[in-house]
Coordinates of C-alpha atoms and ligand atoms in Angstrom, one line a residue:
X1 CA -1.2 -19.9 5.6
X2 CA -3.3 -17.6 2.9
X3 CA -3.0 -16.1 -0.3
X4 CA -5.2 -13.8 -1.8
X5 CA -5.6 -14.5 -5.6
X6 CA -7.4 -11.5 -6.6
X7 CA -7.1 -8.0 -5.2
X8 CA -7.2 -4.6 -6.4
X9 CA -4.8 -2.7 -4.3
X10 CA -4.1 0.0 -6.8
X11 CA -7.5 1.2 -6.5
X12 CA -7.7 4.3 -4.4
X13 CA -9.9 2.6 -1.4
X14 CA -6.7 0.4 -0.9
X15 CA -3.8 2.6 -2.6
X16 CA -4.5 5.4 0.2
X17 CA -3.8 3.2 2.9
X18 CA -1.3 0.8 1.6
X19 CA 1.1 0.8 4.4
X20 CA -1.6 -0.4 6.7
X21 CA -3.3 -2.4 4.0
X22 CA 0.0 -4.5 3.7
X23 CA 0.6 -4.8 7.5
X24 CA -2.7 -6.4 8.5
X25 CA -2.4 -8.7 5.6
X26 CA 1.0 -9.9 6.9
X27 CA -0.3 -10.1 10.5
X28 CA -3.1 -12.4 9.4
X29 CA -0.7 -14.8 7.6
X30 CA -1.7 -13.8 4.3
X31 CA 1.5 -14.4 2.6
X32 CA 0.9 -13.2 -0.7
X33 CA -1.5 -11.3 -3.0
X34 CA -2.3 -11.1 -6.5
X35 CA -2.9 -7.7 -7.2
X36 CA -5.1 -7.5 -10.3
X37 CA -4.8 -4.8 -13.3
X38 CA -7.8 -3.5 -14.8
X39 CA -6.7 -0.9 -17.6
X40 CA -3.3 -0.4 -19.3
X41 CA -3.4 3.1 -17.7
X42 CA -3.3 1.4 -14.3
X43 CA -0.7 -0.9 -15.3
X44 CA 2.6 1.0 -13.9
X45 CA 1.0 1.6 -10.7
X46 CA 0.2 -2.1 -10.4
X47 CA 3.5 -3.4 -11.6
X48 CA 5.3 -0.6 -9.4
X49 CA 3.7 -2.1 -6.1
X50 CA 4.9 -5.7 -7.2
X51 CA 8.4 -4.3 -8.1
X52 CA 8.4 -2.7 -4.3
X53 CA 6.4 -5.4 -2.2
X54 CA 8.5 -9.1 -2.3
X55 CA 4.9 -10.9 -1.5
X56 CA 2.8 -9.1 -4.2
X57 CA 2.4 -9.7 -7.7
X58 CA 1.1 -8.4 -10.8
X59 CA -1.3 -9.0 -13.8
X60 CA -1.6 -7.6 -16.9
X61 CA -5.0 -7.3 -18.7
X62 CA -8.0 -4.7 -19.4
X63 CA -11.3 -5.5 -17.5
X64 CA -14.4 -6.3 -19.7
X65 CA -16.5 -3.4 -18.0
X66 CA -13.6 -1.0 -18.9
X67 CA -14.7 1.2 -21.6
X68 CA -12.5 4.3 -22.0
X69 CA -9.1 3.3 -21.9
X70 CA -6.6 2.1 -24.2
X71 CA -7.7 -1.0 -26.0
X72 CA -5.1 -3.7 -25.7
X73 CA -3.7 -5.9 -28.4
X74 CA -1.7 -9.0 -28.4
X75 CA 1.7 -7.8 -28.5
X76 CA 1.2 -5.3 -26.0
X77 CA 0.0 -7.8 -23.4
X78 CA 2.8 -10.4 -24.1
X79 CA 5.3 -7.7 -23.6
X80 CA 4.0 -6.7 -20.4
X81 CA 3.6 -10.2 -19.3
X82 CA 7.3 -10.9 -19.9
X83 CA 8.1 -9.2 -16.7
X84 CA 9.2 -11.4 -13.8
X85 CA 6.5 -10.0 -11.6
X86 CA 3.6 -10.5 -14.0
X87 CA 2.2 -13.8 -13.0
X88 CA -1.2 -13.8 -15.0
X89 CA -3.1 -12.6 -18.1
X90 CA -6.3 -10.3 -16.7
X91 CA -8.5 -9.8 -15.7
X92 CA -10.2 -10.6 -18.6
X93 CA -13.9 -11.9 -19.5
X94 CA -17.3 -11.2 -20.4
X95 CA -19.9 -9.0 -18.1
X96 CA -23.3 -8.6 -19.8
X97 CA -24.6 -7.5 -16.2
X98 CA -23.0 -4.1 -16.2
X99 CA -23.1 -3.2 -20.1
X100 CA -25.9 -3.5 -22.9
X101 CA -25.3 -5.1 -26.3
X102 CA -23.6 -4.2 -28.9
X103 CA -20.6 -6.1 -26.9
X104 CA -18.7 -7.5 -29.7
X105 CA -15.7 -5.4 -28.5
X106 CA -15.9 -7.1 -25.7
X107 CA -15.9 -10.3 -26.8
X108 CA -13.0 -9.5 -29.1
X109 CA -11.0 -8.2 -26.2
X110 CA -11.6 -11.2 -24.5
X111 CA -10.3 -13.2 -27.5
X112 CA -7.1 -10.8 -27.7
X113 CA -6.2 -11.8 -23.8
X114 CA -6.7 -15.6 -24.5
X115 CA -4.1 -15.3 -27.4
X116 CA -1.9 -13.4 -25.5
X117 CA -1.9 -15.7 -22.5
X118 CA -1.0 -19.0 -24.9
X119 CA 1.8 -16.6 -26.6
X120 CA 3.2 -15.7 -23.3
X121 CA 2.7 -19.1 -21.1
X122 CA 0.9 -17.2 -18.5
X123 CA -2.8 -18.5 -17.2
X124 CA -5.8 -16.3 -17.3
X125 CA -7.8 -14.6 -14.8
X126 CA -11.4 -14.7 -16.3
X127 CA -14.5 -12.6 -15.0
X128 CA -17.8 -13.9 -16.2
X129 CA -21.1 -12.2 -15.4
X130 CA -24.6 -12.8 -16.9
X131 CA -22.5 -14.2 -19.8
X132 CA -21.6 -17.8 -19.0
X133 CA -22.8 -19.4 -22.5
X134 CA -20.7 -17.0 -24.5
X135 CA -17.6 -17.1 -22.1
X136 CA -17.5 -20.9 -22.1
X137 CA -17.8 -20.9 -26.1
X138 CA -15.0 -18.3 -26.8
X139 CA -12.9 -20.0 -24.3
X140 CA -13.3 -23.1 -26.5
X141 CA -13.0 -21.5 -29.8
X142 CA -9.4 -19.6 -28.5
X143 CA -8.4 -22.9 -26.9
X144 CA -7.9 -21.4 -23.5
X145 CA -7.1 -24.7 -22.0
X146 CA -3.7 -24.3 -23.6
X147 CA -3.1 -21.4 -21.2
X148 CA -5.2 -22.3 -18.3
X149 CA -6.4 -20.0 -15.4
X150 CA -9.2 -19.3 -13.0
X151 CA -12.7 -18.4 -13.3
X152 CA -12.7 -15.6 -10.8
X153 CA -14.9 -14.6 -8.1
X154 CA -17.5 -17.4 -9.0
X155 CA -20.8 -16.8 -8.8
X156 CA -22.3 -19.2 -11.5
X157 CA -24.1 -22.6 -11.4
X158 CA -22.8 -25.8 -10.8
X159 CA -23.0 -26.6 -14.6
X160 CA -21.1 -23.7 -15.5
X161 CA -18.5 -24.9 -12.7
X162 CA -18.2 -28.4 -14.1
X163 CA -17.9 -26.8 -17.4
X164 CA -14.9 -24.8 -16.3
X165 CA -13.5 -27.7 -14.5
X166 CA -13.7 -29.6 -17.8
X167 CA -11.6 -27.2 -19.7
X168 CA -8.9 -27.6 -16.7
X169 CA -9.7 -24.2 -14.9
X170 CA -9.4 -23.5 -11.4
X171 CA -12.3 -21.9 -9.7
X172 CA -12.0 -19.0 -7.1
X173 CA -14.2 -18.0 -4.3
X174 CA -14.8 -14.9 -2.9
X175 CA -16.6 -13.5 0.3
X176 CA -19.6 -13.8 -1.3
X177 CA -19.2 -17.4 -0.1
X178 CA -19.7 -15.8 3.4
X179 CA -23.4 -14.1 2.4
X180 CA -26.6 -15.7 3.9
X181 CA -28.6 -15.9 0.7
X182 CA -25.5 -17.3 -1.4
X183 CA -26.6 -20.6 -1.6
X184 CA -25.7 -21.6 -5.1
X185 CA -21.6 -20.4 -4.5
X186 CA -21.8 -22.3 -1.4
X187 CA -23.0 -25.4 -3.3
X188 CA -20.3 -24.6 -5.9
X189 CA -17.7 -24.2 -3.0
X190 CA -18.6 -27.6 -1.6
X191 CA -18.4 -29.3 -5.2
X192 CA -14.8 -28.1 -6.6
X193 CA -12.3 -30.5 -6.0
X194 CA -9.8 -29.6 -3.6
X195 CA -6.9 -29.1 -5.8
X196 CA -9.2 -26.9 -8.1
X197 CA -10.2 -24.2 -5.4
X198 CA -8.8 -20.8 -5.2
X199 CA -9.9 -18.3 -2.7
X200 CA -9.8 -14.5 -3.1
X201 CA -11.2 -11.4 -1.8
X202 CA -11.5 -9.1 -4.9
X203 CA -10.9 -6.3 -2.6
X204 CA -11.9 -3.8 -2.4
X205 CA -15.1 -5.1 -3.0
X206 CA -17.5 -7.7 -1.3
X207 CA -16.0 -7.7 1.9
X208 CA -17.1 -11.1 3.6
X209 CA -19.2 -11.6 6.8
X210 CA -18.5 -10.4 9.7
X211 CA -16.8 -7.3 7.8
X212 CA -19.5 -6.7 5.3
X213 CA -20.0 -3.1 4.6
X214 CA -16.3 -2.4 5.2
X215 CA -13.7 -1.7 2.6
X216 CA -12.5 -5.2 2.0
X217 CA -8.7 -6.1 2.1
X218 CA -6.4 -9.1 1.7
X219 CA -6.6 -9.4 5.2
X220 CA -10.2 -10.7 5.2
X221 CA -9.7 -13.6 3.1
X222 CA -9.2 -16.1 6.0
X223 CA -12.8 -15.4 6.6
X224 CA -13.4 -16.9 2.9
X225 CA -11.5 -19.8 4.1
X226 CA -13.1 -20.3 7.0
X227 CA -16.7 -20.4 5.4
X228 CA -15.5 -23.1 2.9
X229 CA -13.9 -24.9 5.6
X230 CA -17.7 -25.1 7.7
X231 CA -19.1 -26.3 4.5
X232 CA -16.6 -28.8 3.5
X233 CA -15.9 -30.2 7.0
X234 CA -12.0 -29.3 6.7
X235 CA -9.8 -27.0 9.0
X236 CA -9.6 -23.3 8.2
X237 CA -5.8 -24.2 7.9
X238 CA -6.4 -27.0 5.5
X239 CA -8.5 -24.8 3.2
X240 CA -5.8 -21.9 3.3
X241 CA -2.9 -24.2 3.0
X242 CA -4.2 -26.0 -0.2
X243 CA -5.8 -22.9 -1.9
X244 CA -2.2 -21.2 -1.2
X245 CA -0.4 -24.4 -2.8
X246 CA -3.0 -24.3 -5.9
X247 CA -2.5 -20.8 -6.3
X248 CA 1.1 -20.8 -6.6
X249 CA 0.9 -23.8 -8.8
X250 CA -1.3 -21.9 -11.2
X251 CA 0.7 -18.6 -11.1
X252 CA 3.6 -20.9 -11.3
X253 CA 6.0 -17.5 -11.8
X254 CA 5.3 -17.0 -8.0
X255 CA 7.2 -20.5 -7.3
X256 CA 10.5 -18.8 -7.5
X257 CA 10.1 -16.9 -4.5
X258 CA 7.3 -18.8 -2.1
X259 CA 8.4 -21.9 -0.4
X260 CA 5.5 -24.2 -0.3
X261 CA 5.6 -27.5 0.9
Ligands
ZN1 ZN1 -13.9 -9.4 -11.9
ZN2 ZN1 -11.4 -8.0 -10.0

């Protein structure tokens, strides 16, 4: 069994065929998916799906690449996080790849999310790209360890992985691990302790081999587990089951409804 710890089911590529997406996900034994919020404007749609579908959960947050929408404050995020179907704060973090300095607003927004996570008792979903040093620095300054969480779609070095693990965070590996030229991600996937590993699709992006070039969807998360199984000499079922258990432990509001042995 599998869980997709990070996907965007409310993006038009997936929302336009949500019935098919959910049917294919269930057919592939993907028990649960976390539908990750990227703007406050999107949040009502993210939540509505989680309220309607027993196996879909929601997060609340504003992506670091989102510039034009409503700016979140701690009180707003804490209020949204109180809903029983909201299991995490994010995705948040820093992205110096897509946008250029001055990005003080991005760092401030990241701090707001960490404060909201600590206040609400929910874990963080952290996105970091070309900004690892600042991401780790702000996590330390804001005591992100108190909230805990996951570094999602991890593409950083082994040293950054080690630092995130030291802060008590989980690391989530996406379909990038199946790409031929992704040696660094493969090395990280081998290194992460089994009890700290999560897997995700980040759908609709980054479809894994052999689906590369197609719209990604939660039904493809078993390919991520399969590649990690090869890299770590474990069975695909073992990787899937361990990641499912880890995700439910991290996003512990899921626990009420999913039985994991
Ligand atoms: Zn992301
Ligand atoms: Zn994402």
